[in-house]
Coordinates of C-alpha atoms and ligand atoms in Angstrom, one line a residue:
M15 CA 51.0 -262.6 47.2
E16 CA 49.5 -262.0 50.8
K17 CA 51.8 -259.1 50.9
V18 CA 50.3 -257.4 48.0
K19 CA 46.8 -257.9 49.3
G20 CA 48.0 -256.4 52.6
Y21 CA 49.8 -253.4 51.0
I22 CA 46.5 -252.4 49.1
E23 CA 44.5 -253.0 52.1
A24 CA 46.7 -250.8 54.3
N25 CA 46.8 -248.1 51.6
R26 CA 43.2 -248.2 49.9
E27 CA 42.2 -244.7 51.0
R28 CA 45.6 -243.0 50.2
F29 CA 45.6 -244.4 46.7
I30 CA 41.9 -243.2 46.0
N31 CA 43.0 -239.6 47.2
E32 CA 46.1 -239.8 45.1
L33 CA 44.2 -240.8 42.0
F34 CA 41.7 -237.9 43.0
E35 CA 44.5 -235.6 42.8
L36 CA 45.4 -236.5 39.1
L37 CA 41.7 -236.5 38.1
R38 CA 41.4 -233.0 39.2
I39 CA 44.0 -231.6 36.6
P40 CA 42.0 -231.0 33.3
S41 CA 44.5 -232.2 31.0
V42 CA 42.6 -231.8 27.6
S43 CA 45.3 -232.3 25.0
A44 CA 42.7 -231.0 22.3
K45 CA 42.2 -227.7 23.7
D46 CA 44.8 -224.7 23.8
E47 CA 43.1 -223.1 27.0
N48 CA 44.5 -226.7 28.8
K49 CA 48.2 -226.3 27.7
G50 CA 49.3 -225.1 31.3
D51 CA 47.3 -228.0 32.8
M52 CA 49.2 -230.5 30.4
V53 CA 52.7 -229.2 31.8
R54 CA 51.2 -229.0 35.5
C55 CA 50.0 -232.5 34.8
A56 CA 53.3 -234.2 33.7
E57 CA 55.2 -232.4 36.5
H58 CA 52.6 -233.8 39.0
L59 CA 53.2 -237.2 37.5
K60 CA 57.1 -236.6 38.0
G61 CA 56.6 -236.3 41.6
V62 CA 54.3 -239.1 41.9
L63 CA 56.8 -241.6 40.2
L64 CA 59.7 -240.2 42.3
E65 CA 57.4 -240.6 45.5
A66 CA 56.6 -244.2 44.4
G67 CA 60.4 -245.3 44.0
A68 CA 61.7 -244.2 40.8
D69 CA 65.5 -243.6 40.4
R70 CA 64.7 -241.1 37.9
A71 CA 61.8 -239.2 36.7
E72 CA 61.9 -236.4 34.0
V73 CA 59.6 -234.2 32.1
F74 CA 60.4 -233.9 28.4
A75 CA 58.9 -231.3 26.3
T76 CA 57.8 -232.0 22.6
K77 CA 56.6 -229.8 20.0
G78 CA 53.4 -230.4 21.6
H79 CA 52.6 -231.6 25.2
P80 CA 55.3 -233.1 27.5
V81 CA 56.2 -236.5 28.0
L82 CA 57.0 -238.0 31.3
F83 CA 59.6 -240.6 31.5
A84 CA 60.7 -242.7 34.6
E85 CA 62.5 -245.4 35.7
K86 CA 64.2 -247.8 38.2
I87 CA 66.9 -250.0 37.0
V88 CA 67.4 -252.9 39.6
D89 CA 70.1 -254.7 37.5
E90 CA 71.2 -254.2 33.8
S91 CA 71.1 -258.0 33.2
L92 CA 67.4 -258.5 34.4
P93 CA 64.4 -257.8 31.6
T94 CA 63.0 -254.6 31.6
V95 CA 59.3 -253.6 31.3
L96 CA 58.0 -250.2 29.9
V97 CA 54.7 -249.0 30.9
Y98 CA 53.0 -247.0 28.4
G99 CA 49.9 -244.8 29.3
H100 CA 48.4 -241.5 28.5
Y101 CA 47.8 -238.5 31.0
D102 CA 45.8 -236.5 28.4
V103 CA 42.0 -236.8 28.1
Q104 CA 39.2 -236.3 25.8
P105 CA 37.2 -233.0 26.1
A106 CA 34.3 -233.3 28.6
E107 CA 31.6 -231.8 27.0
P108 CA 28.6 -231.7 26.9
L109 CA 29.1 -230.5 30.6
E110 CA 25.4 -230.5 31.0
L111 CA 25.0 -234.0 30.8
W112 CA 27.5 -234.8 33.8
K113 CA 25.7 -235.7 37.1
S114 CA 29.0 -234.3 39.1
P115 CA 31.6 -232.0 37.2
P116 CA 34.2 -233.9 35.0
F117 CA 37.2 -232.5 36.9
E118 CA 35.9 -232.9 40.7
P119 CA 36.1 -236.6 41.1
E120 CA 33.4 -238.4 43.2
I121 CA 32.6 -241.9 44.2
R122 CA 29.0 -243.2 43.6
D123 CA 27.7 -246.7 43.7
G124 CA 31.5 -247.9 44.0
K125 CA 32.7 -246.1 41.2
I126 CA 34.8 -243.2 40.5
Y127 CA 33.2 -240.5 38.2
A128 CA 35.5 -238.3 36.5
R129 CA 36.8 -237.7 33.1
G130 CA 40.0 -239.7 32.6
A131 CA 38.8 -242.1 35.5
D132 CA 39.2 -245.1 33.2
D133 CA 40.9 -243.7 30.1
D134 CA 43.8 -243.4 30.9
K135 CA 44.7 -242.0 34.3
G136 CA 42.7 -244.6 36.3
Q137 CA 44.4 -247.3 34.3
F138 CA 48.0 -246.0 34.3
F139 CA 47.8 -245.0 37.9
M140 CA 47.2 -248.8 38.7
H141 CA 50.6 -249.5 37.1
V142 CA 52.3 -246.6 39.5
K143 CA 50.8 -248.1 42.5
A144 CA 51.7 -251.5 41.6
F145 CA 55.4 -250.3 41.0
E146 CA 55.3 -248.5 44.5
L147 CA 54.0 -251.5 46.3
M148 CA 56.5 -253.8 44.6
V149 CA 59.5 -251.3 45.7
K150 CA 58.3 -250.9 49.1
E151 CA 57.4 -254.6 49.6
G152 CA 61.0 -255.8 48.0
I153 CA 59.5 -257.7 45.4
L154 CA 60.3 -255.9 42.1
P155 CA 61.8 -258.8 40.0
C156 CA 63.2 -256.7 37.1
N157 CA 63.8 -253.3 35.6
I158 CA 60.7 -251.1 34.8
K159 CA 60.2 -247.8 32.8
F160 CA 57.4 -245.6 32.4
M161 CA 56.5 -243.4 29.4
I162 CA 53.2 -241.5 30.0
E163 CA 52.4 -239.5 27.1
G164 CA 50.1 -236.4 26.7
E165 CA 49.1 -236.6 23.3
E166 CA 47.3 -240.0 22.6
E167 CA 43.8 -238.8 22.4
I168 CA 44.8 -236.4 19.5
G169 CA 46.8 -239.2 17.5
S170 CA 50.3 -239.0 19.5
P171 CA 51.6 -236.7 16.6
N172 CA 55.2 -236.2 18.3
L173 CA 55.6 -239.6 20.3
E174 CA 57.3 -241.3 17.3
S175 CA 60.2 -238.9 16.9
F176 CA 60.3 -238.7 20.8
C177 CA 60.8 -242.5 20.9
L178 CA 63.3 -242.5 18.0
E179 CA 65.3 -239.7 19.5
N180 CA 65.4 -241.6 22.8
R181 CA 65.6 -245.3 21.7
D182 CA 68.2 -246.2 24.2
M183 CA 66.5 -244.5 27.2
I184 CA 63.2 -246.1 26.4
A185 CA 64.5 -249.6 25.4
A186 CA 62.7 -252.6 27.0
D187 CA 61.9 -256.3 26.3
V188 CA 58.1 -255.6 26.3
I189 CA 55.8 -252.8 26.6
L190 CA 52.9 -253.1 29.1
I191 CA 49.8 -251.2 28.6
S192 CA 46.5 -250.9 30.5
D193 CA 44.0 -248.7 28.0
T194 CA 41.6 -251.3 26.9
P195 CA 38.4 -252.6 28.3
M196 CA 37.6 -256.0 29.2
I197 CA 34.7 -258.3 28.3
A198 CA 32.8 -257.8 31.7
L199 CA 33.9 -256.9 35.1
E200 CA 35.0 -260.4 36.1
T201 CA 36.2 -261.8 32.8
P202 CA 39.9 -261.2 32.1
T203 CA 40.9 -260.1 28.7
V204 CA 44.0 -259.7 27.0
T205 CA 43.5 -257.2 23.8
T206 CA 45.5 -259.0 21.2
G207 CA 44.5 -256.6 18.3
L208 CA 43.9 -252.9 17.8
R209 CA 42.6 -251.2 14.7
G210 CA 44.3 -248.6 12.9
M211 CA 43.0 -245.1 11.8
A212 CA 42.7 -242.9 8.9
Y213 CA 41.0 -239.6 9.9
M214 CA 40.0 -236.8 7.4
E215 CA 38.3 -233.5 7.3
V216 CA 36.5 -232.4 4.2
E217 CA 35.3 -228.8 3.3
L218 CA 32.9 -228.1 0.3
T219 CA 32.5 -224.7 -1.0
G220 CA 29.6 -223.6 -3.2
P221 CA 28.6 -220.0 -3.7
N222 CA 31.0 -217.0 -2.4
R223 CA 28.6 -216.3 0.6
D224 CA 25.5 -217.7 2.3
L225 CA 22.5 -217.0 -0.1
H226 CA 19.0 -216.1 0.4
S227 CA 17.3 -219.5 -0.4
G228 CA 14.4 -217.8 -2.1
L229 CA 16.4 -215.8 -4.7
Y230 CA 18.9 -218.8 -5.2
G231 CA 17.4 -221.9 -3.8
G232 CA 16.7 -224.6 -6.9
A233 CA 19.2 -222.6 -9.1
V234 CA 22.2 -223.1 -7.3
I235 CA 24.0 -226.1 -6.0
N236 CA 24.1 -226.4 -2.0
P237 CA 27.0 -227.7 -0.7
C238 CA 25.1 -229.0 2.4
N239 CA 22.9 -231.1 0.2
V240 CA 26.1 -232.4 -1.9
L241 CA 28.0 -233.2 1.1
C242 CA 25.1 -235.5 2.4
D243 CA 25.0 -237.0 -1.2
M244 CA 28.7 -237.8 -1.3
I245 CA 28.9 -239.2 2.2
S246 CA 25.8 -241.4 1.4
K247 CA 28.0 -242.8 -1.6
L248 CA 30.9 -243.8 0.6
T249 CA 29.1 -246.9 1.7
D250 CA 26.8 -249.3 -0.1
E251 CA 23.7 -251.2 0.8
D252 CA 25.7 -253.9 2.3
N253 CA 27.5 -251.4 4.5
R254 CA 30.8 -252.0 2.5
I255 CA 33.1 -248.9 2.0
T256 CA 33.2 -248.1 -1.7
I257 CA 36.5 -246.3 -1.9
P258 CA 38.2 -248.3 -4.8
G259 CA 41.1 -250.3 -3.6
F260 CA 40.0 -249.9 0.1
Y261 CA 39.6 -253.6 0.8
D262 CA 42.8 -254.6 -1.3
D263 CA 45.2 -255.0 1.7
V264 CA 42.4 -256.3 4.1
I265 CA 43.7 -259.6 5.6
E266 CA 40.8 -261.8 5.5
V267 CA 40.7 -264.0 8.7
D268 CA 40.1 -267.6 7.9
S269 CA 37.0 -269.7 9.0
D270 CA 39.1 -271.4 11.7
E271 CA 40.1 -268.2 13.5
R272 CA 36.5 -266.7 13.0
R273 CA 35.0 -269.8 14.8
E274 CA 37.6 -269.3 17.7
M275 CA 36.6 -265.4 17.9
A276 CA 32.9 -266.7 18.0
K277 CA 33.4 -268.3 21.2
R278 CA 34.1 -265.5 23.1
P279 CA 31.1 -264.3 25.4
H280 CA 29.0 -261.8 23.6
D281 CA 25.2 -260.9 23.5
D282 CA 24.0 -258.5 20.9
N283 CA 21.1 -257.7 23.0
E284 CA 23.0 -256.5 25.8
Y285 CA 25.6 -254.7 23.8
S286 CA 22.8 -252.9 21.9
S287 CA 20.5 -252.1 25.1
E288 CA 23.4 -250.7 27.0
I289 CA 23.6 -248.0 24.4
G290 CA 19.8 -247.5 23.8
V291 CA 19.4 -249.0 20.4
D292 CA 16.9 -251.6 19.2
Y293 CA 18.9 -252.6 16.2
L294 CA 22.8 -253.0 15.2
G295 CA 24.1 -252.5 11.8
G296 CA 27.4 -253.0 9.9
E297 CA 28.9 -254.8 7.0
K298 CA 26.8 -257.9 5.7
G299 CA 28.1 -261.0 6.2
Y300 CA 29.7 -260.6 9.5
S301 CA 29.0 -260.8 13.4
T302 CA 29.4 -257.7 15.7
I303 CA 32.5 -259.1 17.3
E304 CA 33.9 -259.6 13.6
R305 CA 32.7 -256.1 12.4
L306 CA 34.7 -254.5 15.4
G307 CA 37.5 -256.7 15.5
I308 CA 38.6 -257.9 11.8
R309 CA 36.9 -255.4 9.6
P310 CA 37.3 -251.8 8.8
S311 CA 34.7 -249.1 9.3
L312 CA 33.9 -245.6 8.2
D313 CA 32.0 -243.0 10.4
V314 CA 31.2 -239.5 10.2
N315 CA 32.2 -237.9 13.4
G316 CA 30.6 -234.5 12.7
I317 CA 29.1 -232.7 10.3
W318 CA 28.1 -229.1 9.8
G319 CA 27.6 -226.1 7.7
G320 CA 25.0 -223.4 7.0
Y321 CA 22.7 -222.1 10.0
T322 CA 22.6 -224.5 13.1
G323 CA 21.4 -221.7 15.6
E324 CA 18.2 -221.5 17.0
G325 CA 15.1 -221.0 15.0
A326 CA 14.9 -220.8 11.4
K327 CA 17.0 -219.2 9.0
T328 CA 16.5 -219.2 5.2
I329 CA 19.9 -219.8 3.5
L330 CA 21.7 -221.6 0.8
P331 CA 25.0 -222.2 2.5
S332 CA 28.4 -221.5 1.1
K333 CA 30.0 -224.0 2.9
A334 CA 29.8 -227.6 4.3
F335 CA 32.2 -229.9 6.3
A336 CA 32.7 -233.1 7.9
K337 CA 34.9 -235.2 10.1
I338 CA 35.2 -238.7 8.8
S339 CA 37.4 -241.5 10.2
M340 CA 38.1 -244.8 9.0
R341 CA 39.0 -248.0 11.5
L342 CA 41.5 -250.0 9.7
V343 CA 42.6 -253.5 10.0
P344 CA 45.9 -255.5 9.1
D345 CA 47.5 -254.9 6.3
Q346 CA 46.0 -251.8 5.4
D347 CA 48.3 -248.7 5.4
F348 CA 46.6 -245.5 6.6
R349 CA 48.8 -243.5 4.3
K350 CA 47.6 -245.4 1.4
V351 CA 43.7 -245.1 2.6
E352 CA 44.4 -241.3 2.7
K353 CA 45.1 -240.9 -0.7
Q354 CA 42.5 -243.3 -1.8
F355 CA 39.9 -241.5 0.3
D356 CA 41.0 -238.2 -0.9
Q357 CA 40.7 -239.3 -4.7
Y358 CA 37.4 -241.0 -4.4
F359 CA 35.8 -238.1 -2.5
R360 CA 36.7 -235.6 -5.1
S361 CA 35.7 -237.9 -7.7
L362 CA 32.1 -237.8 -6.3
A363 CA 31.6 -233.9 -6.4
P364 CA 29.7 -232.1 -8.9
E365 CA 31.1 -229.5 -10.9
G366 CA 30.5 -225.9 -9.0
I367 CA 31.7 -227.6 -5.9
T368 CA 35.3 -227.1 -4.5
V369 CA 36.4 -229.7 -2.3
K370 CA 39.4 -229.5 0.2
T371 CA 40.6 -232.6 2.1
R372 CA 43.0 -232.7 5.2
V373 CA 44.5 -235.3 7.3
L374 CA 43.7 -235.2 11.0
H375 CA 45.8 -238.1 12.1
G376 CA 46.6 -241.6 11.5
G377 CA 48.1 -245.0 12.6
Q378 CA 48.4 -248.5 11.7
A379 CA 46.6 -251.5 13.3
Y380 CA 48.3 -254.0 15.5
V381 CA 48.1 -257.7 16.2
S382 CA 50.0 -259.6 19.0
P383 CA 50.6 -263.1 19.1
L384 CA 49.4 -265.4 21.6
D385 CA 52.3 -267.8 21.8
S386 CA 54.6 -265.8 23.7
P387 CA 56.2 -265.1 27.0
E388 CA 54.5 -261.8 27.1
Y389 CA 51.1 -263.2 26.6
E390 CA 51.5 -266.2 28.9
A391 CA 52.8 -264.0 31.7
A392 CA 49.6 -262.2 31.4
A393 CA 47.5 -265.2 31.3
M394 CA 49.0 -266.6 34.3
A395 CA 48.7 -263.1 36.2
L396 CA 45.0 -262.7 35.1
E397 CA 44.1 -266.2 36.0
E398 CA 45.5 -266.0 39.4
T399 CA 43.4 -263.1 40.3
F400 CA 40.3 -263.5 38.4
G401 CA 40.2 -267.5 38.8
M402 CA 39.8 -268.0 35.1
K403 CA 41.9 -268.0 32.0
P404 CA 41.7 -264.7 30.0
I405 CA 40.1 -264.5 26.7
P406 CA 42.1 -262.9 23.7
V407 CA 40.1 -260.1 22.0
R408 CA 40.6 -258.0 19.0
S409 CA 39.3 -254.8 19.9
G410 CA 37.9 -252.3 17.9
G411 CA 39.6 -249.3 19.2
S412 CA 43.0 -247.6 18.3
I413 CA 46.2 -246.7 20.3
P414 CA 48.2 -245.8 17.2
I415 CA 51.7 -245.6 18.9
V416 CA 51.6 -249.4 19.5
S417 CA 52.4 -250.2 16.1
V418 CA 55.4 -247.8 15.9
F419 CA 56.5 -249.4 19.1
E420 CA 56.6 -252.7 16.9
K421 CA 58.0 -251.4 13.6
A422 CA 60.2 -248.7 15.0
L423 CA 61.3 -250.3 18.0
D424 CA 60.8 -254.1 17.3
T425 CA 59.2 -254.1 20.8
K426 CA 55.9 -256.2 21.2
S427 CA 53.1 -254.7 23.4
I428 CA 50.7 -256.6 25.8
L429 CA 47.7 -255.0 26.3
I430 CA 45.8 -255.9 29.9
G431 CA 43.1 -253.3 30.3
F432 CA 40.8 -253.6 33.2
G433 CA 38.1 -251.0 31.6
L434 CA 34.7 -251.8 30.5
D435 CA 32.5 -250.7 27.4
S436 CA 30.0 -249.4 29.8
N437 CA 32.7 -247.1 31.7
A438 CA 31.6 -244.2 29.4
I439 CA 35.0 -243.4 28.1
H440 CA 34.9 -240.3 25.7
S441 CA 31.3 -239.8 26.9
P442 CA 30.0 -238.0 29.7
N443 CA 29.8 -239.7 33.1
E444 CA 33.0 -241.5 32.5
H445 CA 33.8 -243.6 35.5
F446 CA 35.8 -246.5 36.9
P447 CA 34.7 -249.2 39.3
L448 CA 36.9 -249.3 42.6
F449 CA 36.8 -253.3 42.0
S450 CA 38.7 -252.6 38.7
L451 CA 41.1 -250.4 40.2
F452 CA 42.1 -252.7 43.0
K453 CA 42.0 -255.6 40.9
G454 CA 44.4 -254.3 38.5
I455 CA 46.8 -253.1 41.2
E456 CA 46.7 -256.7 42.5
T457 CA 47.3 -258.5 39.1
I458 CA 50.0 -256.2 37.7
P459 CA 52.8 -257.2 40.3
L460 CA 52.1 -261.0 39.3
Y461 CA 52.7 -260.1 35.6
F462 CA 56.0 -258.6 36.7
K463 CA 56.8 -261.8 38.7
Y464 CA 55.9 -264.3 35.7
Y465 CA 57.2 -262.4 33.0
S466 CA 60.6 -262.2 34.9
Q467 CA 60.4 -266.0 35.5
L468 CA 59.7 -266.5 31.8
K469 CA 62.3 -264.5 30.7
G470 CA 64.8 -265.9 33.1
G471 CA 65.1 -263.4 35.5
Q472 CA 65.2 -263.6 39.4
E473 CA 61.6 -264.1 41.1
Ligands
BES527 N1 42.0 -246.2 25.5 C1 41.6 -245.6 24.2 C2 41.8 -246.9 23.2 C3 40.8 -247.9 23.1 C4 39.6 -247.8 23.2 C5 41.3 -249.3 22.7 C6 38.6 -249.0 23.3 C7 40.5 -250.4 22.7 C8 39.1 -250.2 23.0 C9 42.5 -244.5 23.5 O1 42.6 -243.6 24.5 C10 41.5 -244.0 22.5 O2 40.6 -243.5 22.6 N2 42.2 -243.7 21.2 C11 41.8 -243.2 20.0 C12 43.0 -243.0 19.3 C13 42.7 -242.0 18.3 C14 42.7 -240.7 18.7 C15 43.8 -242.0 17.3 C16 40.5 -244.0 19.5 O3 40.7 -245.3 19.4 O4 39.7 -243.4 19.0
MN528 MN1 43.1 -244.4 26.2
MN529 MN1 40.6 -242.5 24.6

């Protein structure tokens, strides 16, 4: 693997510059004003993949943002690895909290600061450069495909149909993804589970207009007060979710596996101090690792209504809103949870308040087996570059398309991420350490090598 290290050393600066170019494109999938940037980003990636050595690279339009597909087929009889990633990023707001502008990447203290530096541009870019390296050094041992989408951060609403319509084109033996964190900078991690998601928006309406709270307050039901009361009833004093039937399909993890999970290095004090809180909280009877990995959760992501501008205004608002998401675990079904939520939430409303709910997006949870060539190849590759075996982790985050890959395409995903919880993904000052970037580029070719070996391909 000296070839790998030599190539990385010789091209270090260029790799950084190329990643910066990608990070300068404000590909925010949630915003209409960035629609053009999304197309520009996908087109830019097409050039990048062709340059790296793809035989074919194409931008596919969808009902939403385009998908980039590229491939290099070495030999039809060899295994095929599909690399999945996403070029869309979360909105950068609040902008005033960024030390350097989100779309003007900058290196400080050995880390690249920019929106998407980790999630997921920095991470999938490692695969593009590892691919380039394997092609240029003549060590690509199998076929490779890339599918880089532009709608992950908004729930991948068009990717499932894209996959079904292009089944043959994207067919692969395994899907390789870097879009998850590691336990620590030098502790290699394979993510073996992702939570699912049911995401709802609720709207409560009371009087037909905002009212003077002196003329009406105390005599008319206030939708903002009611919303707070209804939300408080969604969880009980043990922090369990009270929606009837919610836990029916939750697979209880047995004590052996829980004991195994507890061996993973984790420090509640470190975890809480990094985010500036003195106490943690969650479902009674479970540890932090379990609350994140094997238990569902419910969070209000935003709540608004009435007057939220400067100073005081004395009104009784007409409307109140909230965005409420639920992270799900196997075998919960997001469609069933959406219905359960809708029914229960409506039942909590007093007379005189109208409730509307709508689904924002949803996805199923995923768990991957540990006794498979996919996992074994990742373990071998990571052990070689980090000097220790990776730790399997069931993560609290979601990548909704991964369960679609499994159910609709019958293809397993292997998640070897190089991020960190502290990289501030989705937050101001997102960053990605150069250490991680180059460690990833060094590790990925080994995954290809060992996977091909284990699958009986050439070296
Ligand atoms: N890269 C994350 C997923 C992730 C984060 C997995 C942390 C494991 C740990 C991804 O880009 C993401 O943010 N996903 C969304 C999905 C949602 C929009 C459906 C998430 O988890 O909130
Ligand atoms: Mn991501
Ligand atoms: Mn994300």
